[in-house]
Coordinates of C-alpha atoms in Angstrom, one line a residue:
Chain A
M1 CA -5.9 -41.4 -2.6
L2 CA -9.4 -40.1 -1.7
G3 CA -9.0 -40.8 1.6
G4 CA -6.0 -38.3 1.3
S5 CA -7.6 -35.6 -0.5
S6 CA -10.2 -36.3 2.4
N7 CA -8.0 -35.9 4.7
V8 CA -6.1 -32.8 3.3
Q9 CA -9.8 -30.5 2.8
S10 CA -10.2 -32.0 5.9
K11 CA -7.2 -30.1 7.1
W12 CA -8.2 -27.3 5.8
K13 CA -11.8 -27.3 6.9
R14 CA -9.8 -26.9 10.5
K15 CA -7.0 -25.0 9.4
S16 CA -9.8 -21.7 8.3
A17 CA -12.2 -22.1 11.4
V18 CA -9.9 -22.1 13.8
T19 CA -8.7 -18.5 11.2
L20 CA -12.4 -16.8 11.7
A21 CA -12.4 -17.9 15.0
L22 CA -9.2 -15.9 15.4
T23 CA -10.0 -12.9 13.6
V24 CA -13.3 -13.2 15.4
L25 CA -12.6 -12.9 18.7
T26 CA -9.9 -10.4 17.9
S27 CA -12.3 -7.8 16.3
S28 CA -15.0 -7.9 19.3
Q29 CA -12.0 -8.1 21.9
A30 CA -11.0 -4.3 20.9
I31 CA -14.8 -3.7 20.4
L32 CA -14.8 -4.6 24.2
I33 CA -11.9 -2.4 24.5
V34 CA -14.1 0.1 23.1
W35 CA -16.5 0.2 25.0
S36 CA -14.6 -0.3 28.8
K37 CA -12.8 2.7 27.5
R38 CA -16.0 5.1 26.6
A39 CA -17.4 3.5 29.2
G40 CA -14.7 4.6 31.6
K41 CA -14.4 1.0 32.5
Y42 CA -11.1 1.2 32.8
E43 CA -9.7 1.6 36.7
Y44 CA -9.7 -2.9 37.4
S45 CA -5.6 -4.3 37.7
V46 CA -4.7 -5.2 34.0
T47 CA -3.0 -8.0 35.5
T48 CA -5.4 -10.2 37.5
A49 CA -6.7 -9.4 35.1
N50 CA -4.3 -11.5 32.4
F51 CA -3.6 -13.8 35.1
L52 CA -7.6 -14.4 35.3
V53 CA -7.5 -15.2 31.9
E54 CA -5.2 -17.8 31.7
A55 CA -6.5 -19.5 34.8
L56 CA -9.9 -19.7 32.5
K57 CA -7.5 -20.8 29.4
C58 CA -5.6 -23.6 31.9
A59 CA -10.0 -24.7 33.4
L60 CA -11.2 -24.7 30.0
S61 CA -8.1 -26.7 28.3
L62 CA -8.5 -29.1 30.9
A63 CA -12.1 -29.5 30.5
A64 CA -11.4 -30.3 26.7
L65 CA -9.3 -32.9 27.7
T66 CA -11.6 -35.1 30.5
R67 CA -14.5 -35.2 27.2
T68 CA -11.3 -36.5 25.7
W69 CA -10.4 -38.4 27.7
R70 CA -13.5 -40.2 28.4
N71 CA -14.4 -40.7 25.3
E72 CA -11.3 -41.9 23.9
G73 CA -9.7 -43.0 27.5
V74 CA -6.2 -42.0 27.7
T75 CA -3.3 -42.1 25.0
E76 CA 0.4 -41.8 25.3
D77 CA -1.2 -38.6 23.1
N78 CA -2.9 -37.3 25.8
R79 CA -2.2 -38.6 29.1
L80 CA -1.5 -35.0 30.6
N81 CA 1.9 -37.1 32.2
T82 CA 5.3 -35.4 31.0
S83 CA 8.4 -35.3 30.8
L84 CA 11.1 -32.9 31.8
D85 CA 12.4 -32.6 28.4
E86 CA 8.8 -32.0 26.8
V87 CA 8.4 -29.6 29.4
S88 CA 11.0 -27.9 30.2
V89 CA 10.7 -25.6 26.6
Y90 CA 7.3 -24.2 27.9
P91 CA 7.9 -21.5 30.2
I92 CA 10.5 -19.4 27.8
P93 CA 7.4 -17.6 25.4
A94 CA 5.2 -17.6 28.7
A95 CA 9.2 -15.8 30.4
L96 CA 9.4 -13.8 26.5
Y97 CA 5.5 -12.0 26.9
L98 CA 6.2 -10.9 30.3
V99 CA 9.6 -9.1 30.1
K100 CA 7.2 -7.4 27.2
N101 CA 4.5 -6.5 29.0
L102 CA 6.9 -4.7 31.4
L103 CA 8.9 -2.7 29.0
Q104 CA 5.6 -1.8 28.1
Y105 CA 5.1 0.8 30.3
Y106 CA 8.4 2.0 30.2
I107 CA 7.8 3.0 26.6
F108 CA 4.9 5.6 26.9
A109 CA 7.7 8.0 28.0
Y110 CA 9.0 7.7 24.5
V111 CA 5.9 6.9 22.5
D112 CA 1.8 8.4 23.3
A113 CA -0.8 5.2 23.2
P114 CA -1.5 6.0 19.3
G115 CA 1.8 6.1 17.9
Y116 CA 2.5 2.8 20.1
Q117 CA -0.3 1.7 17.7
I118 CA 2.0 2.3 14.9
L119 CA 4.9 1.6 16.0
K120 CA 3.4 -2.4 17.1
N121 CA 3.3 -2.7 13.2
F122 CA 6.6 -3.3 12.6
N123 CA 5.8 -7.1 15.1
I124 CA 4.8 -8.4 11.7
I125 CA 7.9 -8.0 10.1
S126 CA 9.7 -9.0 12.7
T127 CA 7.6 -12.5 12.9
G128 CA 8.7 -13.2 9.6
V129 CA 11.5 -12.8 9.9
L130 CA 11.4 -14.9 12.2
Y131 CA 9.1 -17.1 11.8
R132 CA 12.2 -17.5 8.4
I133 CA 14.8 -18.1 10.7
I134 CA 14.1 -20.5 13.8
L135 CA 11.0 -21.6 11.9
K136 CA 13.1 -22.0 8.6
K137 CA 10.0 -22.2 6.5
Q138 CA 10.4 -20.2 3.3
L139 CA 8.3 -17.6 1.9
S140 CA 8.1 -17.0 -1.6
E141 CA 9.8 -13.6 -3.3
I142 CA 5.7 -12.8 -4.3
Q143 CA 4.9 -13.0 0.1
W144 CA 7.7 -11.2 1.5
A145 CA 6.7 -8.4 -0.9
A146 CA 2.9 -8.7 1.3
F147 CA 4.0 -9.1 3.8
I148 CA 6.5 -5.6 4.1
L149 CA 2.7 -4.4 2.2
L150 CA 1.1 -5.9 5.2
C151 CA 2.6 -3.9 7.4
A152 CA 2.7 -0.6 5.3
G153 CA -0.7 -1.3 4.8
C154 CA -2.3 -1.6 8.9
T155 CA -0.4 1.0 9.2
T156 CA -1.6 3.4 6.4
A157 CA -5.4 2.0 7.8
Q158 CA -4.1 3.5 10.8
L159 CA -3.5 7.0 10.1
N160 CA -5.0 9.5 11.4
S161 CA -4.0 13.6 12.1
N162 CA -1.3 12.8 14.9
S163 CA 0.4 9.9 13.1
D164 CA 3.2 12.1 12.0
Q165 CA 4.7 12.3 15.6
V166 CA 6.4 8.9 15.2
L167 CA 8.7 10.6 13.6
Q168 CA 10.1 13.1 16.2
T169 CA 10.6 9.9 19.1
P170 CA 14.2 9.4 20.7
V171 CA 16.3 6.3 19.3
E172 CA 15.4 5.1 23.0
G173 CA 12.0 5.0 21.6
W174 CA 12.2 3.1 18.4
L175 CA 15.4 0.1 20.0
M176 CA 12.2 -0.3 22.6
A177 CA 9.5 -0.3 20.1
I178 CA 12.1 -2.9 17.8
V179 CA 13.4 -5.2 20.8
M180 CA 9.6 -5.6 21.9
A181 CA 8.6 -6.4 18.5
V182 CA 11.2 -8.9 18.0
L183 CA 10.4 -10.5 22.1
S184 CA 7.0 -10.4 20.8
G185 CA 7.9 -11.8 17.0
F186 CA 10.1 -14.6 18.9
A187 CA 7.2 -15.4 22.0
G188 CA 5.2 -16.1 18.9
V189 CA 7.4 -18.5 16.3
Y190 CA 8.8 -20.2 19.6
T191 CA 5.1 -21.4 20.8
E192 CA 4.8 -22.8 16.9
A193 CA 8.3 -24.3 17.3
I194 CA 6.7 -25.7 20.8
I195 CA 3.7 -27.2 19.1
K196 CA 4.3 -28.8 16.3
K197 CA 8.0 -30.7 18.0
R198 CA 5.0 -33.2 18.6
P199 CA 2.2 -33.1 15.7
S200 CA 1.3 -36.0 17.7
R201 CA 0.5 -35.4 20.9
N202 CA -2.9 -33.3 22.0
I203 CA -3.2 -29.8 21.7
N204 CA -5.4 -29.3 24.8
V205 CA -2.4 -30.5 26.3
Q206 CA 0.6 -28.1 25.3
N207 CA -1.7 -25.2 26.4
F208 CA -2.4 -27.0 30.1
W209 CA 1.6 -26.6 30.1
L210 CA 1.7 -23.5 28.8
Y211 CA -0.3 -21.2 30.4
V212 CA 0.3 -23.2 33.4
F213 CA 3.9 -21.0 33.3
G214 CA 2.0 -18.1 31.9
M215 CA 0.0 -18.1 35.1
A216 CA 2.7 -18.2 36.6
F217 CA 4.7 -15.4 35.0
N218 CA 1.6 -13.5 35.2
A219 CA 1.6 -13.6 39.2
I220 CA 4.7 -12.4 39.5
A221 CA 3.8 -8.9 37.1
I222 CA 1.7 -8.8 40.0
V223 CA 3.4 -8.8 41.9
V224 CA 6.0 -6.8 40.8
Q225 CA 3.5 -4.3 39.5
D226 CA 0.5 -4.5 41.4
F227 CA 1.0 -6.3 45.1
D228 CA -0.5 -2.3 46.5
A229 CA -2.7 -1.7 44.8
V230 CA -4.5 -5.6 45.3
M231 CA -4.2 -5.8 49.0
N232 CA -5.6 -2.2 49.7
K233 CA -8.6 -2.6 47.0
G234 CA -8.4 -6.0 46.3
F235 CA -8.1 -8.5 43.5
F236 CA -11.4 -7.8 42.0
H237 CA -11.4 -3.9 42.2
G238 CA -12.9 -2.7 39.7
Y239 CA -14.5 -5.5 37.3
S240 CA -17.5 -4.7 36.1
L241 CA -19.7 -6.6 33.4
V242 CA -17.6 -5.9 30.0
T243 CA -14.3 -6.8 32.3
V244 CA -15.1 -9.8 32.5
L245 CA -16.4 -10.6 29.6
M246 CA -12.6 -9.6 28.2
I247 CA -11.3 -11.8 30.1
L248 CA -13.8 -14.5 27.9
N249 CA -12.9 -13.1 25.3
H250 CA -8.6 -12.8 25.6
A251 CA -8.9 -17.0 27.4
L252 CA -11.5 -17.9 23.5
S253 CA -8.9 -15.6 21.2
G254 CA -6.0 -17.0 23.4
I255 CA -6.7 -20.5 22.6
A256 CA -7.8 -19.5 18.5
V257 CA -4.2 -18.6 18.9
S258 CA -2.6 -21.4 20.4
M259 CA -4.6 -23.5 17.7
V260 CA -3.8 -20.5 15.0
M261 CA -0.5 -22.0 16.1
K262 CA -1.1 -26.0 15.3
Y263 CA -2.6 -26.5 12.4
A264 CA -1.3 -23.1 10.7
D265 CA 1.0 -21.0 11.2
N266 CA 2.3 -16.9 12.3
I267 CA 1.9 -16.4 9.1
V268 CA -2.3 -16.6 8.7
K269 CA -2.7 -15.5 12.6
V270 CA -0.3 -12.3 11.6
Y271 CA -3.0 -12.1 8.4
S272 CA -6.0 -13.2 10.9
T273 CA -5.5 -9.9 13.9
S274 CA -4.6 -7.0 10.8
V275 CA -7.8 -8.5 9.3
A276 CA -9.7 -8.7 12.4
M277 CA -8.2 -4.9 12.7
L278 CA -10.1 -3.2 9.8
L279 CA -13.7 -5.3 11.3
T280 CA -12.8 -3.2 14.1
A281 CA -12.7 -0.5 12.4
V282 CA -15.5 -0.8 10.6
L283 CA -17.8 -2.4 13.6
S284 CA -16.7 0.7 15.3
V285 CA -18.6 3.1 12.6
F286 CA -21.5 1.3 12.8
L287 CA -21.5 0.2 17.4
F288 CA -19.5 3.4 18.0
G289 CA -20.1 6.5 14.7
F290 CA -16.6 6.7 14.0
H291 CA -15.8 7.9 10.4
L292 CA -13.2 6.6 8.5
S293 CA -10.4 8.1 6.6
L294 CA -9.0 8.1 3.0
A295 CA -5.7 6.4 5.3
F296 CA -8.5 4.1 6.0
F297 CA -9.3 3.0 3.1
L298 CA -6.4 2.8 1.4
G299 CA -5.3 0.1 3.6
S300 CA -7.5 -2.0 3.2
T301 CA -6.9 -1.6 -0.6
V302 CA -3.8 -2.3 0.1
V303 CA -3.3 -4.7 3.0
S304 CA -6.6 -6.9 0.4
V305 CA -3.8 -6.8 -2.3
A306 CA -1.7 -9.0 0.0
I307 CA -4.3 -10.9 1.4
Y308 CA -4.2 -11.8 -2.6
L309 CA -0.8 -11.9 -3.3
H310 CA -0.3 -14.3 -0.4
S311 CA -2.4 -16.5 -1.6
I312 CA -1.4 -16.9 -5.4
G313 CA 2.1 -16.2 -4.2
K314 CA 1.9 -20.0 -2.2
L315 CA 0.6 -21.3 -5.0
Q316 CA 3.7 -20.7 -7.5
R317 CA 6.1 -22.1 -5.4
Chain B
M1 CA 21.1 -15.5 -33.6
L2 CA 23.4 -12.3 -32.1
G3 CA 22.6 -9.5 -33.8
G4 CA 18.8 -10.9 -32.2
S5 CA 19.6 -10.6 -28.9
S6 CA 22.0 -6.7 -29.9
N7 CA 19.3 -6.2 -31.4
V8 CA 16.7 -6.6 -27.4
Q9 CA 19.7 -4.9 -25.7
S10 CA 19.5 -1.6 -28.2
K11 CA 15.8 -1.6 -28.0
W12 CA 16.1 -2.0 -23.6
K13 CA 18.4 0.8 -23.9
R14 CA 16.5 3.3 -25.5
K15 CA 13.3 1.7 -24.3
S16 CA 14.8 3.3 -20.1
A17 CA 17.3 6.0 -21.3
V18 CA 13.1 7.8 -22.8
T19 CA 11.9 6.6 -19.8
L20 CA 15.3 7.5 -16.7
A21 CA 14.4 11.0 -19.5
L22 CA 10.8 11.0 -19.1
T23 CA 11.0 10.7 -15.0
V24 CA 13.4 13.6 -14.9
L25 CA 11.3 15.5 -16.9
T26 CA 8.3 15.1 -15.6
S27 CA 10.0 15.5 -11.6
S28 CA 11.8 18.6 -12.5
Q29 CA 8.9 20.3 -14.2
A30 CA 6.3 19.5 -10.7
I31 CA 9.7 21.2 -8.8
L32 CA 9.5 24.6 -11.6
I33 CA 5.6 24.1 -10.6
V34 CA 6.4 24.4 -6.5
W35 CA 9.2 26.7 -7.6
S36 CA 7.7 29.5 -9.5
K37 CA 4.3 29.2 -7.1
R38 CA 6.8 30.5 -5.0
A39 CA 8.1 33.4 -6.5
G40 CA 4.3 34.2 -6.6
K41 CA 4.4 34.4 -10.6
Y42 CA 2.0 32.7 -11.9
E43 CA 0.5 35.3 -14.0
Y44 CA 1.3 34.4 -17.3
S45 CA -2.3 32.5 -19.1
V46 CA -1.5 29.4 -18.8
T47 CA -3.3 28.6 -23.0
T48 CA -1.0 31.1 -24.4
A49 CA 2.2 29.2 -23.1
N50 CA 0.5 25.9 -23.4
F51 CA 0.5 27.2 -27.3
L52 CA 3.9 27.7 -26.9
V53 CA 5.2 24.3 -25.6
E54 CA 3.1 23.0 -29.2
A55 CA 5.3 25.7 -31.3
L56 CA 7.9 24.4 -29.5
K57 CA 8.0 20.8 -30.1
C58 CA 6.3 20.7 -33.5
A59 CA 9.6 23.1 -34.4
L60 CA 11.6 20.3 -32.4
S61 CA 10.2 17.6 -34.4
L62 CA 11.6 19.5 -37.6
A63 CA 14.8 20.6 -36.7
A64 CA 15.2 16.7 -35.2
L65 CA 13.8 16.1 -39.5
T66 CA 15.6 17.6 -41.2
R67 CA 18.8 16.0 -40.2
T68 CA 17.4 12.6 -40.4
W69 CA 16.6 13.9 -44.3
R70 CA 20.1 15.4 -44.5
N71 CA 21.8 11.7 -42.7
E72 CA 19.8 9.4 -44.3
G73 CA 17.8 11.4 -47.4
V74 CA 14.0 11.4 -47.4
T75 CA 12.3 7.9 -47.5
E76 CA 8.6 6.4 -47.0
D77 CA 9.4 6.3 -43.2
N78 CA 10.6 10.1 -42.8
R79 CA 8.9 12.8 -45.1
L80 CA 6.2 14.6 -43.8
N81 CA 3.9 14.2 -46.5
T82 CA 1.0 12.0 -45.3
S83 CA -2.7 10.8 -46.6
L84 CA -5.8 11.4 -45.0
D85 CA -5.7 8.4 -43.6
E86 CA -2.6 8.4 -41.3
V87 CA -3.4 12.0 -40.9
S88 CA -7.2 11.6 -39.4
V89 CA -6.7 10.4 -36.3
Y90 CA -4.3 12.4 -35.1
P91 CA -6.5 15.4 -34.5
I92 CA -9.0 13.1 -31.4
P93 CA -5.9 12.9 -28.9
A94 CA -5.3 17.6 -28.7
A95 CA -9.5 16.8 -29.2
L96 CA -9.4 15.0 -26.1
Y97 CA -6.7 17.1 -24.1
L98 CA -8.4 20.1 -24.9
V99 CA -12.2 18.5 -23.8
K100 CA -10.3 17.4 -20.7
N101 CA -8.9 20.8 -19.7
L102 CA -11.7 22.5 -20.6
L103 CA -13.1 19.9 -17.5
Q104 CA -10.9 21.2 -15.5
Y105 CA -11.7 24.9 -14.4
Y106 CA -15.7 23.5 -13.6
I107 CA -14.1 20.0 -11.1
F108 CA -12.9 22.6 -9.4
A109 CA -16.1 24.5 -7.9
Y110 CA -16.7 20.7 -6.4
V111 CA -13.1 20.0 -5.6
D112 CA -9.8 21.4 -4.6
A113 CA -6.5 21.7 -5.5
P114 CA -5.4 19.3 -3.2
G115 CA -8.7 16.9 -3.8
Y116 CA -7.8 17.8 -7.5
Q117 CA -4.6 16.7 -6.6
I118 CA -5.9 12.5 -5.1
L119 CA -9.1 11.9 -7.8
K120 CA -6.3 12.4 -10.7
N121 CA -4.6 8.7 -9.2
F122 CA -7.6 7.2 -11.3
N123 CA -5.6 8.0 -14.4
I124 CA -3.7 5.5 -13.1
I125 CA -6.5 2.5 -13.2
S126 CA -8.8 4.3 -15.9
T127 CA -5.5 4.2 -17.7
G128 CA -4.5 0.1 -17.4
V129 CA -8.2 -1.3 -18.4
L130 CA -7.9 1.8 -21.5
Y131 CA -4.8 -0.5 -22.1
R132 CA -6.0 -2.9 -22.3
I133 CA -9.2 -2.8 -23.7
I134 CA -8.2 -1.0 -27.1
L135 CA -4.6 -2.3 -27.0
K136 CA -5.3 -5.3 -26.0
K137 CA -2.6 -5.9 -24.9
Q138 CA -2.4 -8.0 -21.3
L139 CA -1.4 -7.6 -17.6
S140 CA -1.2 -10.8 -15.0
E141 CA -2.6 -10.9 -12.6
I142 CA 0.7 -10.0 -10.2
Q143 CA 1.0 -7.3 -12.4
W144 CA -3.1 -6.0 -12.6
A145 CA -2.1 -6.2 -8.0
A146 CA 0.8 -4.7 -8.4
F147 CA -1.5 -1.3 -10.3
I148 CA -4.1 -1.0 -8.0
L149 CA -1.0 -0.9 -5.6
L150 CA 0.4 1.6 -7.8
C151 CA -2.5 3.4 -7.6
A152 CA -2.7 3.1 -3.7
G153 CA 0.6 4.4 -3.0
C154 CA 1.1 7.4 -5.2
T155 CA -2.5 8.4 -3.4
T156 CA -1.3 7.2 0.6
A157 CA 2.1 9.6 -0.7
Q158 CA 0.5 12.6 -0.7
L159 CA -2.2 12.3 2.5
N160 CA -2.4 14.8 4.3
S161 CA -4.3 16.4 7.0
N162 CA -6.8 18.2 5.2
S163 CA -7.1 15.7 2.8
D164 CA -10.5 13.3 3.9
Q165 CA -12.4 16.4 2.6
V166 CA -11.8 14.6 -0.4
L167 CA -14.9 12.0 1.1
Q168 CA -17.3 15.0 1.3
T169 CA -17.3 15.3 -3.1
P170 CA -20.3 15.9 -3.7
V171 CA -21.2 13.4 -6.9
E172 CA -21.3 15.3 -10.3
G173 CA -17.2 15.9 -8.6
W174 CA -17.1 11.8 -8.3
L175 CA -18.1 12.0 -11.4
M176 CA -15.5 14.8 -13.3
A177 CA -13.6 13.4 -11.7
I178 CA -14.0 10.3 -13.3
V179 CA -14.6 11.4 -16.9
M180 CA -11.3 13.5 -16.5
A181 CA -9.2 10.5 -15.1
V182 CA -11.0 8.0 -18.2
L183 CA -10.9 11.2 -20.8
S184 CA -6.9 10.9 -20.3
G185 CA -6.9 7.1 -20.0
F186 CA -8.2 7.2 -23.6
A187 CA -6.1 10.1 -24.8
G188 CA -3.0 8.3 -23.6
V189 CA -3.6 5.4 -24.7
Y190 CA -5.1 6.7 -28.2
T191 CA -1.4 8.1 -28.5
E192 CA 0.3 4.9 -28.2
A193 CA -2.2 2.8 -30.9
I194 CA -1.7 5.7 -33.5
I195 CA 2.2 5.6 -33.0
K196 CA 2.1 1.8 -32.9
K197 CA 0.0 1.3 -35.9
R198 CA 2.5 1.9 -38.3
P199 CA 6.9 0.9 -36.3
S200 CA 8.8 2.7 -39.3
R201 CA 6.8 5.1 -39.7
N202 CA 10.4 7.9 -38.3
I203 CA 8.3 9.5 -34.6
N204 CA 9.6 12.2 -35.4
V205 CA 6.9 12.3 -38.4
Q206 CA 4.8 11.5 -36.2
N207 CA 5.2 14.1 -34.1
F208 CA 5.3 16.6 -35.7
W209 CA 1.5 16.1 -37.5
L210 CA 0.8 14.8 -32.9
Y211 CA 1.9 18.2 -32.3
V212 CA 0.5 20.3 -35.5
F213 CA -3.4 19.2 -34.5
G214 CA -2.2 20.0 -30.3
M215 CA -0.8 23.9 -32.2
A216 CA -4.6 23.8 -33.6
F217 CA -6.7 22.4 -30.6
N218 CA -4.4 25.2 -28.3
A219 CA -5.4 28.0 -29.8
I220 CA -9.0 27.7 -30.2
A221 CA -8.5 27.5 -26.0
I222 CA -6.8 30.5 -25.4
V223 CA -9.9 32.4 -28.1
V224 CA -12.4 30.3 -25.9
Q225 CA -11.0 32.0 -21.9
D226 CA -8.2 33.8 -22.6
F227 CA -8.9 35.8 -25.5
D228 CA -9.9 39.0 -23.4
A229 CA -7.0 38.9 -21.7
V230 CA -4.7 37.8 -24.3
M231 CA -5.5 40.9 -26.3
N232 CA -5.7 43.4 -24.0
K233 CA -2.6 42.8 -21.7
G234 CA -1.1 41.0 -24.6
F235 CA 0.4 37.9 -25.2
F236 CA 2.9 37.2 -23.3
H237 CA 1.5 39.6 -20.1
G238 CA 3.3 37.6 -17.3
Y239 CA 6.2 35.7 -18.2
S240 CA 9.2 35.2 -17.0
L241 CA 12.7 33.1 -17.3
V242 CA 10.7 30.3 -14.5
T243 CA 8.1 30.5 -17.2
V244 CA 10.3 29.8 -20.0
L245 CA 11.9 26.8 -19.2
M246 CA 8.5 25.8 -17.8
I247 CA 7.6 26.0 -21.8
L248 CA 11.2 24.1 -22.4
N249 CA 10.4 21.7 -19.7
H250 CA 7.0 20.9 -21.0
A251 CA 8.7 20.5 -24.6
L252 CA 11.5 18.5 -24.0
S253 CA 8.9 16.0 -21.3
G254 CA 5.9 15.6 -24.1
I255 CA 8.2 14.5 -26.6
A256 CA 9.8 12.2 -23.9
V257 CA 6.1 11.4 -23.7
S258 CA 5.9 10.1 -27.2
M259 CA 9.2 8.3 -27.4
V260 CA 8.1 6.4 -23.9
M261 CA 4.6 5.8 -26.3
K262 CA 7.0 4.3 -29.6
Y263 CA 10.2 2.6 -27.4
A264 CA 7.9 1.0 -24.1
D265 CA 4.0 2.1 -23.6
N266 CA 1.8 3.5 -20.8
I267 CA 2.5 2.0 -18.1
V268 CA 5.9 2.7 -17.5
K269 CA 4.4 6.1 -18.0
V270 CA 2.6 5.6 -15.6
Y271 CA 5.2 3.8 -13.2
S272 CA 8.1 6.5 -14.4
T273 CA 5.2 9.8 -13.6
S274 CA 4.3 7.8 -10.6
V275 CA 8.0 7.5 -9.3
A276 CA 8.3 11.6 -10.2
M277 CA 5.6 11.8 -7.9
L278 CA 8.6 11.0 -5.2
L279 CA 11.6 12.4 -6.7
T280 CA 9.5 15.4 -6.7
A281 CA 9.3 14.7 -2.9
V282 CA 12.6 14.3 -2.2
L283 CA 14.2 17.2 -4.1
S284 CA 11.6 19.2 -2.2
V285 CA 12.8 18.5 1.5
F286 CA 17.2 19.3 0.0
L287 CA 14.9 22.8 -2.1
F288 CA 12.4 24.4 -0.1
G289 CA 13.2 22.7 2.8
F290 CA 9.7 20.4 2.5
H291 CA 9.3 17.2 5.3
L292 CA 8.4 14.2 4.6
S293 CA 5.1 13.0 6.6
L294 CA 5.0 9.2 7.6
A295 CA 2.1 8.6 4.9
F296 CA 4.7 9.5 2.2
F297 CA 7.2 6.2 3.4
L298 CA 3.7 4.1 3.9
G299 CA 3.6 5.3 -0.3
S300 CA 6.5 5.2 -1.1
T301 CA 6.8 1.4 0.3
V302 CA 3.6 0.4 -1.3
V303 CA 4.7 1.8 -4.9
S304 CA 9.0 0.1 -4.8
V305 CA 6.6 -3.2 -3.9
A306 CA 4.7 -2.3 -7.2
I307 CA 7.3 -1.4 -9.6
Y308 CA 9.1 -4.6 -7.9
L309 CA 6.2 -7.0 -8.6
H310 CA 6.0 -5.7 -11.2
S311 CA 8.8 -6.5 -12.9
I312 CA 8.7 -11.0 -11.5
G313 CA 4.8 -10.6 -13.0
K314 CA 6.3 -10.3 -15.9
L315 CA 8.8 -12.6 -16.0
Q316 CA 6.9 -15.1 -14.9
R317 CA 4.3 -14.6 -18.4

């Protein structure tokens, strides 16, 4: 029984560590984006950067695997070889993200960028609903209430004087935002399902296969969206130090997301990225002299209460 | 035991009826204020109107009492005669409200009217805290979380493009707002304590004494604030149909507040007036062509979740 309790404790520690890593990486990611925009450096092609992120994640997973092989030897759980049965589902999340990213180009015909930031909060609700439907995990009534509050709180924290324009979004814009939220929620929940289906399988092998298909689908995106630009100006046109840092950060946070899927779940991921959004705003005050609005304080209060309710909602199940 | 259950049911019905009455009266009150402002009719003296409200409440309580005396005869519980011990605490709420209303004139040196509407939401928190301290009633953890959400949700629903100015309120403004919130919360909780101290005492007798002192303190307010205006222009200067309707409405909602104190509590009162605030905004869309903001929808969502949590928080105690 003592072994069981120390097992619970080490699981809890691992869960906390990956959640903290995801929060820190996501908020520094947003800081890097603000930094790169303010430096006016945004001329590199986003598709090539995305491809490099996937390639880097692949390389990091392989590096971690070779260390494991040296220490533990090659076993059934950590060998790279795979069956068609295991690997056949891995392209699905990458394909969903590709469709979502392509849609993102079209939604800006109906909504501006700040409006899109607000509509993106649909992700929170779609992730919760799909988590319930696909993974068949129960959330308590209090946890559902907390999830609605998380969505309302994040949106409130992002309000500015132009936010009401989002209410004038045409039906096409609403529909695309909902479709994108469902695609992104589905990709997240599906990834968790794939990773959790084989609990003893080494996470780095699972990541390797996810990222291989990520590379493949991002190569398609380069051809579809940026073929001419890459051909004429070159693959690395417009890259700078901050671009390299962003690629590095995206790769690490991608791996942190996978770890959260393995050792925690999509709900923890959503809370973690929401807290990261609030942290980013607070850090931006010190780094860029931004001002915090009353709406930000109110939204943060609601998010904090949501986190509290989510944690006490779990205990009472 | 059957009698006990039907007693619980009739108590619940009475509690619901007075809460509904308070909600409807409070929201129509706000509608009348908007109406009177839009008609540009606001030249009557507020202190004389307040005095008439107290006088009308006094008269209505006496009318209800005479009917009771005719039907049930004069008993220990419904006789108007009182002891110094019973009546000595009745002036306190009226005195607190007087001080609060006088402060209201000074706070506008530091905050504008919309900013004051936002700061008034401190009332929610102060009522909850004083309810806990003075009446020694417990709220569950979930109910406390719900109360914080109620405050954040009401404030969010009231946000507009100028709301951030409230963050520039000088320290004096914050302090006065907090003092006013404490005074108003204290007056409410103290009234509940007075009314509940003698549960078998007829509510109309209790109201009569409360309102007698209300009349007295409002007479003082007339002398302090509007003596010259009343002397020169007359007591009823600037009165119109809408003024009369407002006085009638204030009197009825004042009585509804007393009923809620007797048969429910201050927490129910706070929820009821918050819902009335949201109802008013929705009604104003139809009546005055107002627009609802995204912040209003978000705030209403948070208030709805707060009400839900308050109700399930009670069941689990």
